[in-house]
Amino acid sequence: MFLEEGVPAERFAASYEATRSDHGPFNSMLVARRNLADGSVISIRGGTLNRLDASGMTTDPVGSSREQLLVQDFGFSTEIVGRLPPYDPPQTEP
């Protein structure tokens, strides 16, 4: 269908809907990254905080400091951070 011409609107709409997902990784977890003036990088992915600098990378759980990190280190407003849902770790199957 990608290279076809004259595709009926119904077929296009059905194919488009088939690609949508309510469970994609970017729909269900917080992902943020910031390049800092000193050349280091901080990022949050889900419940993990990563810091990358000249000495290497550290990885730590965000825990209860998520809101503070987002405001102080990432520069988000308290209003935006206040609208985020609580972190809900993905469920693993037994």
PDB file of C-alpha atoms in Angstrom:
ATOM      1  CA  MET A   1       0.000   0.000   0.000  1.00  0.00           C
ATOM      2  CA  PHE A   2       2.909   2.366   0.669  1.00  0.00           C
ATOM      3  CA  LEU A   3       3.704   2.822  -3.000  1.00  0.00           C
ATOM      4  CA  GLU A   4       0.210   2.263  -4.337  1.00  0.00           C
ATOM      5  CA  GLU A   5      -1.739   5.094  -5.897  1.00  0.00           C
ATOM      6  CA  GLY A   6      -5.443   5.620  -5.548  1.00  0.00           C
ATOM      7  CA  VAL A   7      -5.824   3.680  -2.317  1.00  0.00           C
ATOM      8  CA  PRO A   8      -9.420   3.886  -1.070  1.00  0.00           C
ATOM      9  CA  ALA A   9      -9.858   6.051   2.035  1.00  0.00           C
ATOM     10  CA  GLU A  10     -11.377   3.141   3.970  1.00  0.00           C
ATOM     11  CA  ARG A  11      -8.295   0.974   3.384  1.00  0.00           C
ATOM     12  CA  PHE A  12      -5.968   3.820   4.339  1.00  0.00           C
ATOM     13  CA  ALA A  13      -7.938   4.509   7.544  1.00  0.00           C
ATOM     14  CA  ALA A  14      -7.974   0.815   8.497  1.00  0.00           C
ATOM     15  CA  SER A  15      -4.226   0.486   7.946  1.00  0.00           C
ATOM     16  CA  TYR A  16      -3.555   3.649   9.950  1.00  0.00           C
ATOM     17  CA  GLU A  17      -5.651   2.427  12.883  1.00  0.00           C
ATOM     18  CA  ALA A  18      -3.863  -0.934  12.828  1.00  0.00           C
ATOM     19  CA  THR A  19      -0.543   0.818  13.543  1.00  0.00           C
ATOM     20  CA  ARG A  20      -1.805   2.710  16.591  1.00  0.00           C
ATOM     21  CA  SER A  21      -1.072   1.418  20.065  1.00  0.00           C
ATOM     22  CA  ASP A  22      -2.082   2.481  23.539  1.00  0.00           C
ATOM     23  CA  HIS A  23       0.794   0.517  25.011  1.00  0.00           C
ATOM     24  CA  GLY A  24       3.898   1.931  23.343  1.00  0.00           C
ATOM     25  CA  PRO A  25       6.900   2.655  25.575  1.00  0.00           C
ATOM     26  CA  PHE A  26       6.608   6.407  25.080  1.00  0.00           C
ATOM     27  CA  ASN A  27       2.933   6.340  26.047  1.00  0.00           C
ATOM     28  CA  SER A  28       3.477   4.622  29.363  1.00  0.00           C
ATOM     29  CA  MET A  29       6.734   5.946  30.816  1.00  0.00           C
ATOM     30  CA  LEU A  30       8.510   9.189  31.413  1.00  0.00           C
ATOM     31  CA  VAL A  31      11.468   9.822  29.097  1.00  0.00           C
ATOM     32  CA  ALA A  32      13.509  13.024  29.458  1.00  0.00           C
ATOM     33  CA  ARG A  33      17.059  14.012  28.523  1.00  0.00           C
ATOM     34  CA  ARG A  34      19.108  17.151  29.064  1.00  0.00           C
ATOM     35  CA  ASN A  35      22.530  18.098  27.744  1.00  0.00           C
ATOM     36  CA  LEU A  36      24.279  20.220  30.376  1.00  0.00           C
ATOM     37  CA  ALA A  37      26.691  23.113  29.833  1.00  0.00           C
ATOM     38  CA  ASP A  38      29.627  21.124  31.257  1.00  0.00           C
ATOM     39  CA  GLY A  39      29.227  18.479  28.519  1.00  0.00           C
ATOM     40  CA  SER A  40      27.490  15.926  30.700  1.00  0.00           C
ATOM     41  CA  VAL A  41      24.087  14.416  29.972  1.00  0.00           C
ATOM     42  CA  ILE A  42      21.305  13.452  32.357  1.00  0.00           C
ATOM     43  CA  SER A  43      18.327  11.356  31.414  1.00  0.00           C
ATOM     44  CA  ILE A  44      15.341   9.689  33.003  1.00  0.00           C
ATOM     45  CA  ARG A  45      13.717   6.648  31.457  1.00  0.00           C
ATOM     46  CA  GLY A  46      10.914   5.207  33.502  1.00  0.00           C
ATOM     47  CA  GLY A  47      12.238   4.915  37.031  1.00  0.00           C
ATOM     48  CA  THR A  48      15.942   5.154  36.155  1.00  0.00           C
ATOM     49  CA  LEU A  49      18.207   8.201  36.258  1.00  0.00           C
ATOM     50  CA  ASN A  50      21.338   8.115  34.100  1.00  0.00           C
ATOM     51  CA  ARG A  51      24.235  10.559  34.318  1.00  0.00           C
ATOM     52  CA  LEU A  52      26.921  10.514  31.641  1.00  0.00           C
ATOM     53  CA  ASP A  53      30.079  12.594  31.996  1.00  0.00           C
ATOM     54  CA  ALA A  54      33.806  12.370  31.268  1.00  0.00           C
ATOM     55  CA  SER A  55      34.277   9.781  34.030  1.00  0.00           C
ATOM     56  CA  GLY A  56      31.586   7.431  32.680  1.00  0.00           C
ATOM     57  CA  MET A  57      27.937   6.647  33.292  1.00  0.00           C
ATOM     58  CA  THR A  58      26.077   6.137  36.542  1.00  0.00           C
ATOM     59  CA  THR A  59      22.608   4.647  36.805  1.00  0.00           C
ATOM     60  CA  ASP A  60      20.404   5.082  39.858  1.00  0.00           C
ATOM     61  CA  PRO A  61      16.739   4.536  40.677  1.00  0.00           C
ATOM     62  CA  VAL A  62      14.763   7.764  40.644  1.00  0.00           C
ATOM     63  CA  GLY A  63      12.556   6.816  43.576  1.00  0.00           C
ATOM     64  CA  SER A  64      10.718   9.596  45.372  1.00  0.00           C
ATOM     65  CA  SER A  65      13.046  12.305  44.036  1.00  0.00           C
ATOM     66  CA  ARG A  66      11.503  12.299  40.535  1.00  0.00           C
ATOM     67  CA  GLU A  67       9.612  15.570  40.908  1.00  0.00           C
ATOM     68  CA  GLN A  68      12.593  17.357  42.464  1.00  0.00           C
ATOM     69  CA  LEU A  69      14.928  16.098  39.716  1.00  0.00           C
ATOM     70  CA  LEU A  70      12.577  17.186  36.951  1.00  0.00           C
ATOM     71  CA  VAL A  71      12.247  20.701  38.341  1.00  0.00           C
ATOM     72  CA  GLN A  72      15.792  21.348  39.568  1.00  0.00           C
ATOM     73  CA  ASP A  73      17.942  19.352  37.147  1.00  0.00           C
ATOM     74  CA  PHE A  74      15.808  19.212  34.014  1.00  0.00           C
ATOM     75  CA  GLY A  75      14.186  22.648  34.277  1.00  0.00           C
ATOM     76  CA  PHE A  76      10.539  21.608  34.041  1.00  0.00           C
ATOM     77  CA  SER A  77       7.961  23.811  35.728  1.00  0.00           C
ATOM     78  CA  THR A  78       6.292  22.602  38.911  1.00  0.00           C
ATOM     79  CA  GLU A  79       2.934  22.911  37.102  1.00  0.00           C
ATOM     80  CA  ILE A  80       3.975  20.472  34.361  1.00  0.00           C
ATOM     81  CA  VAL A  81       5.584  18.040  36.814  1.00  0.00           C
ATOM     82  CA  GLY A  82       2.468  18.169  38.984  1.00  0.00           C
ATOM     83  CA  ARG A  83       0.384  16.922  36.054  1.00  0.00           C
ATOM     84  CA  LEU A  84       2.454  13.758  35.548  1.00  0.00           C
ATOM     85  CA  PRO A  85       0.919  10.488  36.665  1.00  0.00           C
ATOM     86  CA  PRO A  86       2.787   8.636  39.410  1.00  0.00           C
ATOM     87  CA  TYR A  87       5.489   6.254  38.222  1.00  0.00           C
ATOM     88  CA  ASP A  88       3.999   2.807  37.748  1.00  0.00           C
ATOM     89  CA  PRO A  89       6.704   0.223  36.990  1.00  0.00           C
ATOM     90  CA  PRO A  90       5.881  -2.144  34.139  1.00  0.00           C
ATOM     91  CA  GLN A  91       4.453  -5.458  35.251  1.00  0.00           C
ATOM     92  CA  THR A  92       6.570  -8.500  34.510  1.00  0.00           C
ATOM     93  CA  GLU A  93       5.025 -11.823  33.725  1.00  0.00           C
ATOM     94  CA  PRO A  94       5.893 -14.729  36.050  1.00  0.00           C
TER      95      PRO A  94
END
